[in-house]
Short mmCIF file of C-alpha atoms and ligand atoms in Angstrom, two decimals:
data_model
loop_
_atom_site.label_atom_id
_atom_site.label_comp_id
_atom_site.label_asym_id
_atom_site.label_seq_id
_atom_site.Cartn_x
_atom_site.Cartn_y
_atom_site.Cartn_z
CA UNK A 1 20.21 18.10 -10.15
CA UNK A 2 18.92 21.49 -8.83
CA UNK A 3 15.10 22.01 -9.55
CA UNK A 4 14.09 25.63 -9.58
CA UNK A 5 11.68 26.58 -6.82
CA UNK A 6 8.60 26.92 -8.50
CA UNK A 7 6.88 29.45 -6.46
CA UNK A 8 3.59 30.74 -5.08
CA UNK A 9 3.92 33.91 -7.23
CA UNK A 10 4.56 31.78 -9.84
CA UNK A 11 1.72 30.27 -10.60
CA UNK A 12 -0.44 32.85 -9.81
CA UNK A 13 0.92 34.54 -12.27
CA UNK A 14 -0.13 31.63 -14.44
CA UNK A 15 -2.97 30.27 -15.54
CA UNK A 16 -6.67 29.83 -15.09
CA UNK A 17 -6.15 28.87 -11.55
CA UNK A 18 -4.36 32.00 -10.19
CA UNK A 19 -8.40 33.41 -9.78
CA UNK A 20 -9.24 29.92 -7.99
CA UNK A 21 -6.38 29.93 -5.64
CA UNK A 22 -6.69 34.09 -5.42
CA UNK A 23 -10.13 33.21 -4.17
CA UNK A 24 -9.43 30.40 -1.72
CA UNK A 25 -6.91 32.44 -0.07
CA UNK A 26 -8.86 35.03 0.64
CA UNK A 27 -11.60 32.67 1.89
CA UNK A 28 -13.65 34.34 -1.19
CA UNK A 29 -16.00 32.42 -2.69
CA UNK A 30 -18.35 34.99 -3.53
CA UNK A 31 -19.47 37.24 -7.10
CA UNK A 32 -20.01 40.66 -6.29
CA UNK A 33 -24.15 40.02 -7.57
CA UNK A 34 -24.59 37.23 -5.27
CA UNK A 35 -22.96 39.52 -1.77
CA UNK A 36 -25.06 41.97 -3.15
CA UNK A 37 -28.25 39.55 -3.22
CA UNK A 38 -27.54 37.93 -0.30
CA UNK A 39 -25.00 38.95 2.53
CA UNK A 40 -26.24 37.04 5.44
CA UNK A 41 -24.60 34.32 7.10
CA UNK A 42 -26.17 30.95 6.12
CA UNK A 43 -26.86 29.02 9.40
CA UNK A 44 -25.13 25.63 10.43
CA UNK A 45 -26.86 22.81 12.39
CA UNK A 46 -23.57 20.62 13.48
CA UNK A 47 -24.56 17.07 14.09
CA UNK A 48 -22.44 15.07 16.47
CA UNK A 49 -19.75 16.79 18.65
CA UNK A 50 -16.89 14.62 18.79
CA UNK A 51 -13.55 15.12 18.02
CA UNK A 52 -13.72 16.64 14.16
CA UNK A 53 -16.36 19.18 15.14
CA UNK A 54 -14.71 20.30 18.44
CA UNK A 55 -11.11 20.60 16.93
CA UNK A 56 -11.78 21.38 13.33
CA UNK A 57 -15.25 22.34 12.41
CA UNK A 58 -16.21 24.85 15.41
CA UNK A 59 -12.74 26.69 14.88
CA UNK A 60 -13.92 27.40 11.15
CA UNK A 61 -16.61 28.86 11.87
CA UNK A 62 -14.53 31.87 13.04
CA UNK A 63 -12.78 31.76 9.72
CA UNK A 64 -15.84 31.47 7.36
CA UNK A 65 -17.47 34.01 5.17
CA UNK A 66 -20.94 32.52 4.38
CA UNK A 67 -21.61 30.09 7.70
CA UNK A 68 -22.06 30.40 11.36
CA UNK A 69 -22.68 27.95 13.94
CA UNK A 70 -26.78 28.27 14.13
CA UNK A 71 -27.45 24.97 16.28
CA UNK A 72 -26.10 21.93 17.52
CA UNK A 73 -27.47 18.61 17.94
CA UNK A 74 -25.71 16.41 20.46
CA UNK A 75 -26.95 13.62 22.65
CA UNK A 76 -24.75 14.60 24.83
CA UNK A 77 -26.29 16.66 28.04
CA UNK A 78 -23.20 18.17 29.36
CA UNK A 79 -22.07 19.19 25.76
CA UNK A 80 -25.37 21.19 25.59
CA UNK A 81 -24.13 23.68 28.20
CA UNK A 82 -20.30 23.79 27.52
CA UNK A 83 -21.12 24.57 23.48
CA UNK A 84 -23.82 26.69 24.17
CA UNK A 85 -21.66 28.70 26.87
CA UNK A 86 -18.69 29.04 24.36
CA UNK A 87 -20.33 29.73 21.22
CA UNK A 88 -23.78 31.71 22.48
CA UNK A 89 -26.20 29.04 21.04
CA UNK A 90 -29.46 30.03 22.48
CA UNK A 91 -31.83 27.06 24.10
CA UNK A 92 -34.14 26.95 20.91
CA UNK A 93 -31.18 25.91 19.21
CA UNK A 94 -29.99 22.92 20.80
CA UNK A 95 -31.07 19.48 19.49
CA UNK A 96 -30.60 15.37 20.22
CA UNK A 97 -31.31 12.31 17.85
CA UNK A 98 -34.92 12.37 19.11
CA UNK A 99 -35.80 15.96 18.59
CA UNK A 100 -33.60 16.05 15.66
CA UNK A 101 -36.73 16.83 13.41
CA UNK A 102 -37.58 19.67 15.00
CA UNK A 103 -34.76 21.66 12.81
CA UNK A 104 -37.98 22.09 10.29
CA UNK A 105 -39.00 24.45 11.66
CA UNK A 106 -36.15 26.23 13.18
CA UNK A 107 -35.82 29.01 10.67
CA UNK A 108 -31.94 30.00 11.44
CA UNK A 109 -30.78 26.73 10.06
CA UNK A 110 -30.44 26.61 6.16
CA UNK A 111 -27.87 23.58 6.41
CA UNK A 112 -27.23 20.57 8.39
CA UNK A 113 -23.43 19.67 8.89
CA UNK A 114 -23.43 15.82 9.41
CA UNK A 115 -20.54 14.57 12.13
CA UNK A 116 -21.41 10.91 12.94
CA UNK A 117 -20.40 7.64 12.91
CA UNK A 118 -20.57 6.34 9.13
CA UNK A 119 -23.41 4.10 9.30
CA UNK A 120 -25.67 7.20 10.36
CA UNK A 121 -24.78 9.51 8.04
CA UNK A 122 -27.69 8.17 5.43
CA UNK A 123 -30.58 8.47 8.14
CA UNK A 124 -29.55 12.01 9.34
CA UNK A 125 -28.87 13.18 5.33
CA UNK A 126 -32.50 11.78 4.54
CA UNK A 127 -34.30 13.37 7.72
CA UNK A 128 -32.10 16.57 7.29
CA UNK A 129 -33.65 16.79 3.69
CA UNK A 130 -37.06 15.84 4.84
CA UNK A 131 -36.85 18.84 7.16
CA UNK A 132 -36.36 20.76 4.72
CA UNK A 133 -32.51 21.32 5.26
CA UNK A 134 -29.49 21.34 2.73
CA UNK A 135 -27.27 18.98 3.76
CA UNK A 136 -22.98 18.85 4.07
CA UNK A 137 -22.03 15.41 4.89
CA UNK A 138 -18.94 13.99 5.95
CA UNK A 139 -16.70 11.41 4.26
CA UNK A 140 -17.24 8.80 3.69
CA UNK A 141 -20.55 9.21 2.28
CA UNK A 142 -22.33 5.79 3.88
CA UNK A 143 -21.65 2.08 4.38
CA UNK A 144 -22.89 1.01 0.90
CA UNK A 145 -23.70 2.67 -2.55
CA UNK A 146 -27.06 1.66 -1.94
CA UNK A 147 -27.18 4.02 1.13
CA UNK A 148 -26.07 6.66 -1.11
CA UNK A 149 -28.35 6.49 -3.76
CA UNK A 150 -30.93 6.78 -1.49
CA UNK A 151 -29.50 9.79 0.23
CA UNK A 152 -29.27 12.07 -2.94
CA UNK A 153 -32.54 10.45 -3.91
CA UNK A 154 -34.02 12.14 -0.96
CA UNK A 155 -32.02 15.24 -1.32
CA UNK A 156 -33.59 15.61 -4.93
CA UNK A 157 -37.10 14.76 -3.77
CA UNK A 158 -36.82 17.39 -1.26
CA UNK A 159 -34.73 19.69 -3.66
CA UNK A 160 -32.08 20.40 -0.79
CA UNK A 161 -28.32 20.53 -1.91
CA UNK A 162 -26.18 17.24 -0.89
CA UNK A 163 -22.40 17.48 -0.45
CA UNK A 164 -19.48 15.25 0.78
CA UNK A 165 -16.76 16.77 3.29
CA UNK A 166 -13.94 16.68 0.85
CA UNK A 167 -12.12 19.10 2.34
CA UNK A 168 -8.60 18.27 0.01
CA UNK A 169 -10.98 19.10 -2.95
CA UNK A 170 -10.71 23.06 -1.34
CA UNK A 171 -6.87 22.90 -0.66
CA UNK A 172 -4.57 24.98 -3.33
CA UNK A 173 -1.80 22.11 -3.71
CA UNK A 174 -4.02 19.54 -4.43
CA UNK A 175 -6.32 22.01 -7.04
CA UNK A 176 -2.76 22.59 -8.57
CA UNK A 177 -1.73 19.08 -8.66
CA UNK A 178 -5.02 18.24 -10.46
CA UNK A 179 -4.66 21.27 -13.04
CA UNK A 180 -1.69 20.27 -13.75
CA UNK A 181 -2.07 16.91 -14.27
CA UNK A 182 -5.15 18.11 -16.78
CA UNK A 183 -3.38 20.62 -18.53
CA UNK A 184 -0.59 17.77 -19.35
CA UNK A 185 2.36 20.84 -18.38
CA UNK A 186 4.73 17.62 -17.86
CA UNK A 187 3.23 14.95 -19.90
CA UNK A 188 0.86 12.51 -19.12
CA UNK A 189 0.01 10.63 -15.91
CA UNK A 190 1.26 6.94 -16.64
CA UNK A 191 1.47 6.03 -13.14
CA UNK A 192 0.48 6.40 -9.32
CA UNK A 193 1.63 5.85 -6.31
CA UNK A 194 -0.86 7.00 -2.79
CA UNK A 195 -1.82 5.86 0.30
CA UNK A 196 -2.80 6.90 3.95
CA UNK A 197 -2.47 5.54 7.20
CA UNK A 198 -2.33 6.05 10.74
CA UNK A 199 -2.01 4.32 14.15
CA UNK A 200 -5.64 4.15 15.80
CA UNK A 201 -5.34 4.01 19.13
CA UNK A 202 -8.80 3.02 21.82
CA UNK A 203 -9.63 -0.13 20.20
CA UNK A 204 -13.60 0.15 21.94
CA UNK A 205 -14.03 3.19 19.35
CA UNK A 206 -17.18 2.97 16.74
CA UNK A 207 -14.19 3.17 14.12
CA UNK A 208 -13.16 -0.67 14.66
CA UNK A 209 -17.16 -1.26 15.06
CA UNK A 210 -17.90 -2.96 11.14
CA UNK A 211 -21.44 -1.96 12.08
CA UNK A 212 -21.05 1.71 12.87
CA UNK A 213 -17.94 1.64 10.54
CA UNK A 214 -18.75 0.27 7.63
CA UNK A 215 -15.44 -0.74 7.30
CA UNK A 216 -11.57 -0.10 8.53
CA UNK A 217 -8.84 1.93 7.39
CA UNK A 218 -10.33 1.89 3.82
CA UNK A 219 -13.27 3.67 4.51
CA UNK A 220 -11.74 6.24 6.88
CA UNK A 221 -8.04 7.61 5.57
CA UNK A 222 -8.37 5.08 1.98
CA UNK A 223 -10.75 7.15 0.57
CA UNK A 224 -8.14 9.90 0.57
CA UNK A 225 -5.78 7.75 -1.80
CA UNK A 226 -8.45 6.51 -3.65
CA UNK A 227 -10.14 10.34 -4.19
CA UNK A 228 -6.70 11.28 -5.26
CA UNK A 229 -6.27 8.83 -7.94
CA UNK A 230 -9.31 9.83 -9.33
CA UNK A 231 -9.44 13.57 -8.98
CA UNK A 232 -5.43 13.43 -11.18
CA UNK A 233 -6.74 11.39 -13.93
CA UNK A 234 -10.15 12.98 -14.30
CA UNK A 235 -11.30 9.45 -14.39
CA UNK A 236 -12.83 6.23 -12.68
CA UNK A 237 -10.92 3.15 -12.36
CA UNK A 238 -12.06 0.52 -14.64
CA UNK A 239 -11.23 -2.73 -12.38
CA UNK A 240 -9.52 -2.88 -9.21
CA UNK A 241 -7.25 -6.12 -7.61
CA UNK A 242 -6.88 -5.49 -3.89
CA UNK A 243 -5.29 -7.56 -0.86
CA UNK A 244 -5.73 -7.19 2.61
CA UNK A 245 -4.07 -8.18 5.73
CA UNK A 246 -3.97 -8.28 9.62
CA UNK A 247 -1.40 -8.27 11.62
CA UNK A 248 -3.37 -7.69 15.11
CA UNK A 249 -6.87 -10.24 14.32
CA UNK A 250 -7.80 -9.12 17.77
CA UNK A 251 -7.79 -5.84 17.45
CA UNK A 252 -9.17 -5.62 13.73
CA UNK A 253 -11.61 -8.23 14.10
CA UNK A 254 -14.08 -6.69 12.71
CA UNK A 255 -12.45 -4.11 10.30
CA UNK A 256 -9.68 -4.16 7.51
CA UNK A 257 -6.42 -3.25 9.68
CA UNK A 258 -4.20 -2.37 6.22
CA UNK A 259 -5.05 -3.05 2.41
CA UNK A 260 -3.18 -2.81 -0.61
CA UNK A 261 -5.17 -2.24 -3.72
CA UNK A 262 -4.32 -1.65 -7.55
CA UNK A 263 -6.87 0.60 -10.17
CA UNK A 264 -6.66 0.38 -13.81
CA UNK A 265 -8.23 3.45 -15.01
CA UNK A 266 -9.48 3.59 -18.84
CA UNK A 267 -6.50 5.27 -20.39
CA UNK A 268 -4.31 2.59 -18.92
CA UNK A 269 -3.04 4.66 -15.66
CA UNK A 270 -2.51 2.25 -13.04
CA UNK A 271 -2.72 3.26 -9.68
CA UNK A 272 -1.40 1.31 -6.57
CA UNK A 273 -2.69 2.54 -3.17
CA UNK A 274 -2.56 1.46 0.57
CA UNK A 275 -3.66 2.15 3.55
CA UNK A 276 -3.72 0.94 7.38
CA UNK A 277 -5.02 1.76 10.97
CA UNK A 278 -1.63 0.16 11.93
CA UNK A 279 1.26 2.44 10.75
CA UNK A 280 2.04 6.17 10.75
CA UNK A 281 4.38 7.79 8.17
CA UNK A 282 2.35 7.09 5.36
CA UNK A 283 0.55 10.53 3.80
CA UNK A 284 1.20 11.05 0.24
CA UNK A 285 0.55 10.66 -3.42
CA UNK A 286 3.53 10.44 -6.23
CA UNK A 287 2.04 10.60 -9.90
CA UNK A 288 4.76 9.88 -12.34
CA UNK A 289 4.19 11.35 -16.01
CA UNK A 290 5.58 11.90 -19.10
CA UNK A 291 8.45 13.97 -18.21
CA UNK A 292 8.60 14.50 -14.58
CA UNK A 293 6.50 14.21 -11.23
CA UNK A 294 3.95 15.82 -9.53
CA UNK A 295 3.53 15.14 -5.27
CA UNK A 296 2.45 15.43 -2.18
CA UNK A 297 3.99 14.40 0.90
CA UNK A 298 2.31 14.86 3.59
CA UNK A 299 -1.15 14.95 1.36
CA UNK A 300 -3.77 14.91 3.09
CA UNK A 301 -3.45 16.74 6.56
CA UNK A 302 -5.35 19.57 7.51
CA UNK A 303 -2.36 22.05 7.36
CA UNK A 304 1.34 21.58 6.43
CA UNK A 305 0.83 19.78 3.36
CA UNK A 306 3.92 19.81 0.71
CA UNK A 307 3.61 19.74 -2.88
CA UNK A 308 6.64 18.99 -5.31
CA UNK A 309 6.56 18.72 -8.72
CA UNK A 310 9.81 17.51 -11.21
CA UNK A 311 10.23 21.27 -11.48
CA UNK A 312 10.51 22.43 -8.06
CA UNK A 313 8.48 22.97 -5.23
CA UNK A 314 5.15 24.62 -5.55
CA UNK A 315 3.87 26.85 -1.60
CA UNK A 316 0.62 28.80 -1.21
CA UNK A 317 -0.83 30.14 1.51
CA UNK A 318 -3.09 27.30 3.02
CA UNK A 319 -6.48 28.44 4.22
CA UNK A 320 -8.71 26.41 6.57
CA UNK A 321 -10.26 23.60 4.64
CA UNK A 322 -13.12 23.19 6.39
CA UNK A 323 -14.06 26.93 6.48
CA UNK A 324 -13.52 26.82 2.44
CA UNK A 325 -15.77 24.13 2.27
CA UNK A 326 -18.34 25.26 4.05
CA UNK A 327 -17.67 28.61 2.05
CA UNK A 328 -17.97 26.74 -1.48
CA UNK A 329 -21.62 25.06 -0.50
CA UNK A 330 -23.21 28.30 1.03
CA UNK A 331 -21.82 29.68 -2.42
CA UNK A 332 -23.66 27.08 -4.40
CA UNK A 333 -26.67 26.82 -2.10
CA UNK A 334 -27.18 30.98 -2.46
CA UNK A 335 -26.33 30.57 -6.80
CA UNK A 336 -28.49 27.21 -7.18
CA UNK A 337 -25.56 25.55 -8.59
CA UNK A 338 -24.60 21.84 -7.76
CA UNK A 339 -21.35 21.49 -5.49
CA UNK A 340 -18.53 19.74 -7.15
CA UNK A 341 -18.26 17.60 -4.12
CA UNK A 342 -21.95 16.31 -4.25
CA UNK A 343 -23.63 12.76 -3.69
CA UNK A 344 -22.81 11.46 -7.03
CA UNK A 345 -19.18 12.50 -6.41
CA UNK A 346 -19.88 9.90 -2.81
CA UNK A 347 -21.31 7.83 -4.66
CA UNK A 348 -17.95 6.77 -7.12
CA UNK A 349 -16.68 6.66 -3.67
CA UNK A 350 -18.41 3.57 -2.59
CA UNK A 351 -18.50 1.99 -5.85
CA UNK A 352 -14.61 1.77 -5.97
CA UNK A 353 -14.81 1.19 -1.94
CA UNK A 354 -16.87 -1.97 -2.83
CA UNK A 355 -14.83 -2.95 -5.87
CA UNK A 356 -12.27 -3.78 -3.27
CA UNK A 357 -13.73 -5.18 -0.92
CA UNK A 358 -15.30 -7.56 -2.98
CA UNK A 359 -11.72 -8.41 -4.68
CA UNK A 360 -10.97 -8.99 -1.30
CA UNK A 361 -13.51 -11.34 -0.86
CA UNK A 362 -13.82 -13.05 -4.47
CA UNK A 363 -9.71 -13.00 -4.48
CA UNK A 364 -10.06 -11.51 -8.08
CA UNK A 365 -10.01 -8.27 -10.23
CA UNK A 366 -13.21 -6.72 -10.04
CA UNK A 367 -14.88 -4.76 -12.35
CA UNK A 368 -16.19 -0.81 -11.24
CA UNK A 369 -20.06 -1.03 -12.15
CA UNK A 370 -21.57 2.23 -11.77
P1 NAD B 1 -15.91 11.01 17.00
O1 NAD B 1 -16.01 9.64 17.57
O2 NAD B 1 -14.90 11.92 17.62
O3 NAD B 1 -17.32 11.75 17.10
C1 NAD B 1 -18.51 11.09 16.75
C2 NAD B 1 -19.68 11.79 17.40
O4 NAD B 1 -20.86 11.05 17.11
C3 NAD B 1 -19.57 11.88 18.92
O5 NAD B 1 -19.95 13.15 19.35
C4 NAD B 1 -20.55 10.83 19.43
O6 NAD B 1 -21.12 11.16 20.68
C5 NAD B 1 -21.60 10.86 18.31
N1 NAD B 1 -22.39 9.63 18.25
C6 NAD B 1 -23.71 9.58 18.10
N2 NAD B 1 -24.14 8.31 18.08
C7 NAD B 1 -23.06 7.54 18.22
C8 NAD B 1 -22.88 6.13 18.30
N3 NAD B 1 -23.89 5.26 18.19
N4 NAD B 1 -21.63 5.67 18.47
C9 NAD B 1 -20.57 6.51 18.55
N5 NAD B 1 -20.69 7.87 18.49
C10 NAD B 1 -21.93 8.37 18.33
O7 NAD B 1 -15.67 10.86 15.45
P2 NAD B 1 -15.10 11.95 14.45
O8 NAD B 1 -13.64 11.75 14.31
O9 NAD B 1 -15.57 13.30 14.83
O10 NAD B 1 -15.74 11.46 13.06
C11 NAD B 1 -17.07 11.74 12.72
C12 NAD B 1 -17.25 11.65 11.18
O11 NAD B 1 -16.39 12.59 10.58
C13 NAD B 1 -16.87 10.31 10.58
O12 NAD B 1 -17.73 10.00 9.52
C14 NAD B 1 -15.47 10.51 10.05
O13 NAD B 1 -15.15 9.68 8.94
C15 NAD B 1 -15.53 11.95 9.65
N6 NAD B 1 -14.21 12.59 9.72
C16 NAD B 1 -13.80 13.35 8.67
C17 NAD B 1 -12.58 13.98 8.72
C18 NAD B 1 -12.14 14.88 7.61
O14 NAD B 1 -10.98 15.27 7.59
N7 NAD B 1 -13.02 15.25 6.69
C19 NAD B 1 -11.75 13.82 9.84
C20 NAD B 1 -12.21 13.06 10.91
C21 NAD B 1 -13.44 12.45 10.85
#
């Protein structure tokens, strides 16, 4: 049956979310008070140069509206010279783990963009607040809940703004997916399908490392599935039945190699999700509602992503994630608002992430205990 194409102009002709996507496109975040108020640059410290913040985060820079690259902290010797030669970062500027504390009093920083292995994202969040520093973390938020809580613990104590690098949270199919699915336009959700894998490759990498890790494929490309799930219902899942296996025990010793997991959320939505370090091919999300569909396929890649809906296919422009989610914290930093990807947004995260984990273990449906 022929679906008409449901179009950019479309929906931007629609709805409250022509003025979100309108602004995302335009990489404009920004009221005319607050440019008025405040039209500097707010200055980045990038922790960790590996492979996101050489191929993704230091290209955004040149796209964003409200950051710039202000400092790096690398223990890394030769990466000192080669980023300081390609993006002009002055002497004063450049950091390692020891020195790290020293960004309190550097006075071109106002943010500290966290890059490391997931077990040290909680010590750098807390000594980033301590100096003083708002704080952009990447996903996922830490190796435990407990980690978390103390992270926007300190964050409050030191009233510095805490937020997760959900970077799908700033793309305009999923914000359309998720408006649609809360405005109902073809029925309810009653069920989900998503999941995300890929092949890892150098098995020596932190990533298959449970203590650096925190975990496998779960932690690193399931949180997309699970975020997904949560961001189309507007809700948290209630109790969660996962299973897990390995095919390569050598190789994923330490780490879950693929998992399957099922979430009942509190309308009665279920959601079944997967994901593996073992497999490509699988990048997408399917919610099935009342009267139709609403997808993605691929989901969650950092361009190219395809959305579909029982009506036709839905195409906008796709900015740079990263650079709009930079954008969107320097936005709420400068208005005092919280960021809609903060801590406690982390946080649900790792409560679900455990919640599986634990039904691995126990071999039973586990309750979600905030
Ligand atoms: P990477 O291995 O390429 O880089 C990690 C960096 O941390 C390297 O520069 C390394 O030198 C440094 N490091 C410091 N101490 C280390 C230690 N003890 N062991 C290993 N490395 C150490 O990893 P990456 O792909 O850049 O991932 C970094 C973080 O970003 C992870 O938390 C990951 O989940 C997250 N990430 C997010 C996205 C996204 O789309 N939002 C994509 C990729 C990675």
């Amino acid at each position: 049956m022929h679906q008409p194409n449901f179009n950019r102009r479309d929906f931007l002709n629609t709805s409250v979310s022509a003025g979100v996507v309108a602004g995302l496109a335009q990489g404009g975040y920004f009221s005319a008070s607050t440019q008025a108020n405040e039209n500097r640059k707010l200055g980045v410290a990038l922790v960790g140069l590996g492979s996101l913040s050489t191929n993704q985060i230091a290209p955004a820079f040149q796209k964003s509206a409200r950051c710039k690259l202000a400092a790096i902290v690398t223990g890394t010797p030769e990466k000192e010279k080669s980023w300081s030669d390609k993006y002009g970062i002055g002497r004063d500027h450049i950091y390692n783990y020891n020195s790290f504390d020293k960004l309190a009093s550097d006075d071109s920083v106002d943010l500290v963009y966290i890059v490391l292995p997931n077990s040290m994202h909680a010590e750098y969040t807390i000594r980033a607040a301590k100096a003083g520093k708002h704080v952009l973390c990447e996903k996922p938020m830490a190796n435990s809940a407990a980690d978390c809580r103390d992270m926007i613990s300190a964050c409050q104590a030191a009233n510095r703004k805490l937020a997760i690098g959900y970077r799908c949270q700033y793309e305009p199919h999923h914000l359309k997916c998720m408006e649609m699915s809360r405005s109902k336009e073809l029925g309810a959700i009653k069920m989900i399908e998503a999941g995300f894998a890929f092949k890892i490759g150098d098995p020596k990498q932190w990533r298959l490392n449970k203590k650096l890790a925190g975990g496998g494929a779960l932690m690193d490309v399931g949180v997309y599935a699970l975020q997904a799930c949560r961001h189309l219902t507007g809700e948290e899942p209630a109790v969660i039945t996962a299973q897990e296996t390995k095919t390569d025990a050598v190789k994923f010793a330490e780490v879950d190699e693929s998992i399957t997991w099922l979430m009942q959320f509190p309308s009665g939505v279920l959601a079944y999700c997967s994901t593996s370090y073992n497999f490509n091919g699988l990048n997408r999300f399917n919610a099935f509602t009342e009267n139709g569909f609403v997808r993605m396929d691929p989901a969650f890649s950092y361009s190219g992503n395809r959305m579909e809906t029982s009506k036709g296919k839905v195409e906008f422009d796709a900015p740079d994630q990263f650079a709009n989610e930079m954008d969107a914290f320097a936005k709420c930093i400068l208005e005092n608002k919280p960021s809609k990807v903060s801590g406690e947004e982390g946080l649900k995260d790792l409560l679900a992430v455990e919640a599986i984990y634990k039904s691995i273990e126990t071999r039973t449906s586990v309750k979600v205990v905030a």
